[in-house]
XYZ file of C-alpha atoms in Angstrom:
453
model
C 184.026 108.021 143.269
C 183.847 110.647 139.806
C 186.562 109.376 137.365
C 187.585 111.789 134.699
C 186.601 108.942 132.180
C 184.352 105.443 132.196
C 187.101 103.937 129.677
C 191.029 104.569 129.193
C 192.384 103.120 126.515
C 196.039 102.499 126.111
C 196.929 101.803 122.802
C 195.776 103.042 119.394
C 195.973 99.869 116.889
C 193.285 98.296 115.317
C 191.928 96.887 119.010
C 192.091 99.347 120.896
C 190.721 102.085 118.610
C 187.817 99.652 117.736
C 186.854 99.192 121.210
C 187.257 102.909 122.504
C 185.393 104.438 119.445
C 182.221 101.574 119.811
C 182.519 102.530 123.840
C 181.862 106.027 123.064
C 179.746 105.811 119.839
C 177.836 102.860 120.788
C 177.492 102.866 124.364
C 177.318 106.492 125.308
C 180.740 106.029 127.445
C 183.000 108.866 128.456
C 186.374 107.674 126.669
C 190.158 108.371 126.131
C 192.804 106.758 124.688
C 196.357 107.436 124.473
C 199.254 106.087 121.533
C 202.709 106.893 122.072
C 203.280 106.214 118.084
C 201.752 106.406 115.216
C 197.483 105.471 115.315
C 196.824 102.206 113.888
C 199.340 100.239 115.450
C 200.910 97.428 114.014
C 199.515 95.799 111.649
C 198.112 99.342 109.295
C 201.725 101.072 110.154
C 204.197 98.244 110.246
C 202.140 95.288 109.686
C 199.696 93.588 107.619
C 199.172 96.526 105.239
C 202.794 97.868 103.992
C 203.473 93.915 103.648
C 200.632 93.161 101.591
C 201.359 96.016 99.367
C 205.225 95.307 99.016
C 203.873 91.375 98.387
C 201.791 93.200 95.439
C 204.633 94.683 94.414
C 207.273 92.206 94.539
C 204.421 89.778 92.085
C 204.761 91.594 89.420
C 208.297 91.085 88.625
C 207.366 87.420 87.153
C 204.455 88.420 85.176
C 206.525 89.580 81.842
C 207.362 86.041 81.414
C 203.769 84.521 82.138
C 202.614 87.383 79.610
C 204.917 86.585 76.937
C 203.908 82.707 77.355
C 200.351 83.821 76.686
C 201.390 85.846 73.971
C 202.301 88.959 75.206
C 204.961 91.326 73.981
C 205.927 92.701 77.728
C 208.854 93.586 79.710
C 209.338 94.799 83.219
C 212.335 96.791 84.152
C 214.311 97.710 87.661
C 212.186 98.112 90.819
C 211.959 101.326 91.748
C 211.674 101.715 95.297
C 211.762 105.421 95.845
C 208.751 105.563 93.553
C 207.089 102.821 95.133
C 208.375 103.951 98.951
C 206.441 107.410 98.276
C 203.375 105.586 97.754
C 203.502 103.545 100.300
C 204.372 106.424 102.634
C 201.138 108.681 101.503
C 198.960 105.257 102.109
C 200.316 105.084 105.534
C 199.194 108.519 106.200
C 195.719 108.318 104.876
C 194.646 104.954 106.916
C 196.141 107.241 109.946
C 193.815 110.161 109.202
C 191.040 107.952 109.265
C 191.973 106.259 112.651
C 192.178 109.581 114.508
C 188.878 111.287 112.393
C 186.896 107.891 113.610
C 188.336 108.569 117.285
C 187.360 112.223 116.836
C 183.967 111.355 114.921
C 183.082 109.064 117.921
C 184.130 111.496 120.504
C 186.779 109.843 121.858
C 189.243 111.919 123.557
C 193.046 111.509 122.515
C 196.782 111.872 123.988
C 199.340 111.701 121.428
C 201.598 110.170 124.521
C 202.775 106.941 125.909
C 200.888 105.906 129.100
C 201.159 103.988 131.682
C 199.394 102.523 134.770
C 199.593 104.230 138.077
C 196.711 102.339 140.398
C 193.558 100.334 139.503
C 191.882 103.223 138.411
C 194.741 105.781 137.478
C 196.494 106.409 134.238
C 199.898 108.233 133.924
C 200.767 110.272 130.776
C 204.519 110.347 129.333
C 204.070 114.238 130.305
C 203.823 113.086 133.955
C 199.826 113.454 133.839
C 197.448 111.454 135.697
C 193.548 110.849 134.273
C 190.687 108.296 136.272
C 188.701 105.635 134.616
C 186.548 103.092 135.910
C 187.585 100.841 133.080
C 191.417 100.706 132.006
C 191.786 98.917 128.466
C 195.515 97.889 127.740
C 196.057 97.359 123.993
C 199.998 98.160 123.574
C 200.443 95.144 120.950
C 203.657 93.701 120.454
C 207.459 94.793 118.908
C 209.928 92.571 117.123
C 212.382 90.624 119.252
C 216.166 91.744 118.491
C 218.890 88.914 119.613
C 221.207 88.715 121.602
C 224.713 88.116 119.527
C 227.789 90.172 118.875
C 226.719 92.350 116.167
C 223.112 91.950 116.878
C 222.763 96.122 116.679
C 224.176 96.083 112.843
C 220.869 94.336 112.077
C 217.252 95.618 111.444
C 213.589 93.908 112.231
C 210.567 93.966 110.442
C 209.828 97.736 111.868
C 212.617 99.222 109.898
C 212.057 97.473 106.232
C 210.002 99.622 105.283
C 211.779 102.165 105.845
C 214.941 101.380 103.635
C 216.857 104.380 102.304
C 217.324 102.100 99.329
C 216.566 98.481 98.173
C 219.872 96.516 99.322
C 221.366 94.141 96.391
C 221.844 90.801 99.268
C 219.944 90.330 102.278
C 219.811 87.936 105.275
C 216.837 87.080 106.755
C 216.999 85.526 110.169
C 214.113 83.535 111.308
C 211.554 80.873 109.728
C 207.949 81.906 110.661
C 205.548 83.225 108.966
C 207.072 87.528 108.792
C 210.432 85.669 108.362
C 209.577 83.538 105.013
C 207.110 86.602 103.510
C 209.922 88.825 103.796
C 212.137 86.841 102.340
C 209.351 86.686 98.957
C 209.157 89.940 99.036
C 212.561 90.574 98.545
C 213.590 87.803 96.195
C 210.621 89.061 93.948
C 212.148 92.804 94.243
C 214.969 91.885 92.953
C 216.948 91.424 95.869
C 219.645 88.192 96.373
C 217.515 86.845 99.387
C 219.317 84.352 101.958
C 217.303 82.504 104.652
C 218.882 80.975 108.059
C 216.485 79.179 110.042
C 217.901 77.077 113.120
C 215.052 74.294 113.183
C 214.666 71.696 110.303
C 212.080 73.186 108.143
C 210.648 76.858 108.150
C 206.890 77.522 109.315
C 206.711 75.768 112.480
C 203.710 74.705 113.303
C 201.667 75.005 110.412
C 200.732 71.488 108.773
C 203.948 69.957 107.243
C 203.166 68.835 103.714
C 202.120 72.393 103.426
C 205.037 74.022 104.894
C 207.306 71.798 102.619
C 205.772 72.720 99.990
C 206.462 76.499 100.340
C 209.698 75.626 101.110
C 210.287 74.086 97.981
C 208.682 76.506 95.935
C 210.790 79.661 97.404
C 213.829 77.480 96.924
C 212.470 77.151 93.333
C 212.052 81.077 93.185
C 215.655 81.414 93.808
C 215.688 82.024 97.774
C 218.703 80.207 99.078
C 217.495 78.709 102.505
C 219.690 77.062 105.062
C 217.728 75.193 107.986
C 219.354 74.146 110.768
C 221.219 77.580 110.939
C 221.738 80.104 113.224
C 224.054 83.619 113.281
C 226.961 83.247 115.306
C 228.674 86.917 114.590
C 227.998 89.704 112.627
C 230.597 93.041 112.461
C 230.994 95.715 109.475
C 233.231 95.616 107.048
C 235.395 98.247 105.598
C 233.444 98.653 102.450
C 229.836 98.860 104.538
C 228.350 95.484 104.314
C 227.906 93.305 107.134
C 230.163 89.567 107.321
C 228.003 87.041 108.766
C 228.897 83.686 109.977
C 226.525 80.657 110.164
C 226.521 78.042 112.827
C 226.881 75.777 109.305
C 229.892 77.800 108.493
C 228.427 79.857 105.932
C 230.363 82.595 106.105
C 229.105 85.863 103.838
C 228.763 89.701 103.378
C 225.383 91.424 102.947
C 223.856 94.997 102.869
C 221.193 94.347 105.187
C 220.190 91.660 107.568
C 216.725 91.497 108.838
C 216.141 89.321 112.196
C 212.759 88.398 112.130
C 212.949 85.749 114.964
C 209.662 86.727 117.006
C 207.743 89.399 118.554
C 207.364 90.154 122.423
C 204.006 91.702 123.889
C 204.824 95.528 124.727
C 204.229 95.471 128.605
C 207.616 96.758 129.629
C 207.528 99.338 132.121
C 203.876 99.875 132.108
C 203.574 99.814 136.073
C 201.653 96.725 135.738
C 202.917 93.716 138.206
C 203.097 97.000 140.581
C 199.649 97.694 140.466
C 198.747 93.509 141.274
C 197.939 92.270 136.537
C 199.925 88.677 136.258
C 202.488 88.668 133.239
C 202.814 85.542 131.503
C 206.363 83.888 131.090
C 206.602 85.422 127.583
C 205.513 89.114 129.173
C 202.037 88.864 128.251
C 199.100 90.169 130.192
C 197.261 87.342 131.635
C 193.270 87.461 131.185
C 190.216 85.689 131.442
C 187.832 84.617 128.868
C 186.519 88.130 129.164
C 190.020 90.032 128.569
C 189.973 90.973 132.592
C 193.229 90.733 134.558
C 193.519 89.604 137.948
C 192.645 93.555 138.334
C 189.049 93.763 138.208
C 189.029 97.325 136.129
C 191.727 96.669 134.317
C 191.113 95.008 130.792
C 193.861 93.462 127.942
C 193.433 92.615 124.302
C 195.026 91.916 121.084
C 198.716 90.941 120.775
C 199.420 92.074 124.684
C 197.734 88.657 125.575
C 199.636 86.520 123.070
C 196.564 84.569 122.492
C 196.066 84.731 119.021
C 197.762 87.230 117.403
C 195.401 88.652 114.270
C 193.930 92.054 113.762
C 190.671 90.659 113.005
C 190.922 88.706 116.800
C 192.236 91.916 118.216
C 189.006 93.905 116.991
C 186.671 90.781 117.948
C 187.918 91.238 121.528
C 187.899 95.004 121.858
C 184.143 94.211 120.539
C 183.763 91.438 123.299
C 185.078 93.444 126.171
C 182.789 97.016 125.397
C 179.657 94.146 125.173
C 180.791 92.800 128.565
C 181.405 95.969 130.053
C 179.528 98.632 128.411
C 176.631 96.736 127.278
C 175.770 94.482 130.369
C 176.394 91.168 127.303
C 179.339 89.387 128.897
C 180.438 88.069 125.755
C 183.538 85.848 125.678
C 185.288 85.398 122.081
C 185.753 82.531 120.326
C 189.357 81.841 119.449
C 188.316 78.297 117.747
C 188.693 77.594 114.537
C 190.120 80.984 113.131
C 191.176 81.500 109.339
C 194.444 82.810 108.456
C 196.577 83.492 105.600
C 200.201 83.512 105.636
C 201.238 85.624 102.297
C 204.070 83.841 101.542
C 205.018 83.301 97.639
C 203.050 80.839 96.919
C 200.612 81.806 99.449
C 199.283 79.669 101.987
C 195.427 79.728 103.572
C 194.660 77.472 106.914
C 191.793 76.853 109.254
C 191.650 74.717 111.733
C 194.018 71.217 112.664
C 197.079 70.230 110.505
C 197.896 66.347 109.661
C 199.900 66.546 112.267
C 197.721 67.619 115.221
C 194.506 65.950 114.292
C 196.507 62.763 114.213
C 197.292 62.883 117.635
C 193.796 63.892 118.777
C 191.664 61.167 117.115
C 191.728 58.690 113.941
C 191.582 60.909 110.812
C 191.684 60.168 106.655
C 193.248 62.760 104.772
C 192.464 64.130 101.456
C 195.329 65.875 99.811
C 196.229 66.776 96.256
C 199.019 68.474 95.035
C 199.252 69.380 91.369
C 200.695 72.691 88.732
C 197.830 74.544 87.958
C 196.383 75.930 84.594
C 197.603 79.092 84.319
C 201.054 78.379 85.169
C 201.373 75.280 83.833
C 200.475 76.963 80.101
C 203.266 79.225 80.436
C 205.301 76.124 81.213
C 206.202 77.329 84.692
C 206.675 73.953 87.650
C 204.946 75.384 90.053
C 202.710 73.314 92.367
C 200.068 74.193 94.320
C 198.304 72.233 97.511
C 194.104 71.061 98.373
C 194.192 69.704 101.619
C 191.290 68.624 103.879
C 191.661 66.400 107.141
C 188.618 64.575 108.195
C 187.393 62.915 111.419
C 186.936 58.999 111.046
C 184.472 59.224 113.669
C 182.432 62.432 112.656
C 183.365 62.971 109.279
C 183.961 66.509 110.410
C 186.470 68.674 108.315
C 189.251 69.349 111.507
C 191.564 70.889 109.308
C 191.802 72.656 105.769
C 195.100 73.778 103.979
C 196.048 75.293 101.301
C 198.958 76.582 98.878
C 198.568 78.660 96.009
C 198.071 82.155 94.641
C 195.028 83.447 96.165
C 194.687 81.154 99.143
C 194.115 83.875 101.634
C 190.700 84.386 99.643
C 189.964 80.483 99.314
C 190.167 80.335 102.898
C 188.095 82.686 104.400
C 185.367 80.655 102.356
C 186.313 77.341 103.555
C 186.646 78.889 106.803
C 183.304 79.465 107.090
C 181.982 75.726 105.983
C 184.923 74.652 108.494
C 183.707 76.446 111.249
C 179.512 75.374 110.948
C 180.845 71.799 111.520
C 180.443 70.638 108.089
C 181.548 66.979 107.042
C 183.249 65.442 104.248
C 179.900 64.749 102.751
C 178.829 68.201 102.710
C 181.687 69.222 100.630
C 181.670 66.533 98.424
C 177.894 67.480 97.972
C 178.950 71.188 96.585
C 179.029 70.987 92.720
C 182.311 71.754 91.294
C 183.351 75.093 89.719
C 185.575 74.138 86.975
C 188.252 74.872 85.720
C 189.637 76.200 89.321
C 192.566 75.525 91.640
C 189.663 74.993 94.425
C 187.330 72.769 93.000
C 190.079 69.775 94.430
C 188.424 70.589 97.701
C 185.183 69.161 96.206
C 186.248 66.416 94.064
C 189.002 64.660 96.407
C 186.837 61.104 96.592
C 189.514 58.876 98.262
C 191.689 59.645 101.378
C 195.341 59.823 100.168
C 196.478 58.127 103.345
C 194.531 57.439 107.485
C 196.378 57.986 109.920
């Protein structure tokens, strides 16, 4: 059978780009991909990128007062967010342009239009046209979860911040993971009266719990006023514009916006897809093998779709994985072991591998933690803390787990991440000379387990 393409991607974020372009560039394949939005997906559009630069922004507002400590003669004034919101916008459009002129460059066809599947081999455009492959990749990502409450449609998600007409004076953010609690920096450092509701006892579920507690501390210290074991009940609009919210604590107050950041769903709604015989998880995720293939031999899923392990960097490792296995004859499975992160919370926290809490339940473990203020702040008289944590096999000696809290921990990580990942011991890191004075040098130096477990 002649298919108009070898590969059809659907999707244009960082996976499915990836994938389609090395397909084409790479492997000689016939390809086409089609995005209903904006190329680049989530995490360059409404993602990882516009919050990293807001978290930029939002840091500087407390650097007058470190400056002056140091001896500085400095002053910051109101946010601007028009200004900044310009910027951001122009950013947006460059890392687009170089999406679609790496497509173009790699000779990968494109459909600015949602698709969807119509057989095993058959893709159906928005404008009701139909285009063959032998190979159907399904990269659609994920979109924020909105509740379901009275009121629920007064609220925005994570989407919509950054597009803000202007910077609200009080907002409530709804949720406790990871977008949730960044938001919620970003804002408080803007400027913004920043209230948290979080229905379970302590935000960052499932990340190791000295660390979350710490953070939790330190954005209470920061001036974010967090309520755990709180929910929304009702929202409505008053007459002067802002929006009356009532806790399940009975916290009853008005705000100018309230972001619900309380999860994100994989995007697999009407896609044709139980139809045509791929399994959906319970959550709406594409089920797949090691090698991204659904119980429909030509039909391929990566990235957030899968709810595996949603990261960009995975994302691209699979789209890599899957043209190997398909394109290249290389069945290549990825590895979702062991994978780095960084949550970019204020302070920041950087984790690899098991918390206290996990490891303890898998095998007999020591762990080595320090928590302490650091130099810089600590000069300028500041109480901020930040966290070393490594948790160690008893039996092996092997480093299961490394955490830790404090500006720049996204970069510490991807280093320990790597001595994490090659197996390495307790005694391997203790063998590493120190570089002093650092925050990281702790990881080194920590002779004694604080506490077995």
């Amino acid at each position: 059978m002649d298919f108009d393409y070898d590969l059809f991607v659907i999707g244009g974020g960082s996976g499915g780009v990836r994938a389609a372009r090395v397909a084409a560039g790479e492997a000689g394949a016939k390809v086409a991909l089609a995005e209903g939005d904006r190329y680049g997906g989530t995490c360059v559009i409404r993602g990882c990128v516009p919050k990293k630069l807001m978290v930029f922004a939002s840091e500087y507002s407390g650097m007058a007062a470190e400056a002056e400590a140091y001896g500085w003669s400095a002053s910051i004034t109101d946010f601007n967010w028009n200004t900044f919101h310009g910027k951001l916008v122009e950013e947006l459009d460059r890392l687009e342009g170089v999406y679609r002129r790496l497509l173009a460059g790699s000779g990968v066809e494109t459909f600015d239009q949602r698709a969807k599947i119509a057989d095993a081999h058959t893709v159906e455009l928005a404008d009701g046209t139909r285009k063959t492959a032998k190979h159907i990749l399904i990269a659609t990502g994920g979109t924020p979860v909105r509740p379901d409450m009275p009121g629920a449609e007064l609220g925005i998600v994570s989407d919509d911040i950054f597009h803000l007409p202007e910077m609200p004076k009080r907002i409530l953010i709804v949720g406790g993971g990871y977008i949730a609690c960044e938001f919620a920096g970003i804002m408080n450092g803007l400027g913004v009266e920043t209230t948290l509701y979080y229905r379970g006892a302590q935000i960052l579920r499932g990340f190791d719990d000295e660390a979350r507690g710490l953070i939790a501390d330190e954005m209470r210290d920061n001036g974010i006023d967090i309520h755990t074991g709180t929910n929304v009940l009702e929202m409505k609009k008053t007459d002067s514009g802002a929006i009356w919210t009532k806790g399940s604590n009975g916290h009853e107050a008005e705000f100018d916006v309230v972001l619900f950041a309380t999860g994100r769903k994989p995007m697999t709604d009407d896609m044709g897809l139980e139809e045509v015989g791929v399994k959906l998880g319970r959550a709406g995720e594409i089920v797949v093998d090691k090698y991204s293939q659904t119980a429909v031999p030509s039909i391929y899923a990566i990235g957030d779709v899968t709810n595996r392990v949603n990261l960009t960097p995975v994302a691209i490792r699979e789209g890599m994985a899957f043209v190997e296995t398909v394109f290249k004859g290389n069945k290549t499975a990825v590895d979702h072991d062991l994978i780095p992160s960084a949550v970019f919370t204020q302070p920041e926290m950087g984790t690899v591998g098991l918390s206290e809490e996990q490891a303890a339940q898998q095998e007999p473990i020591e762990v080595y933690s320090t928590s302490f203020r650091p130099m810089q702040t600590s000069f300028a008289g500041q109480q901020k803390r930040v966290l070393m944590k490594l948790i160690v096999s008893k039996e092996t000696r092997k480093v299961l787990g490394c955490h830790i809290v404090a500006p720049g921990a996204g970069e510490m990580i991807q280093m320990a991440g790597i001595a994490v990942k090659m197996g390495a011991t307790k005694e391997d890191f203790d063998r590493v000379c120190a570089v002093h004075p650092t925050m990281s040098e702790e990881l080194v130096t920590m002779r004694k387990p604080t506490r077995t477990a």
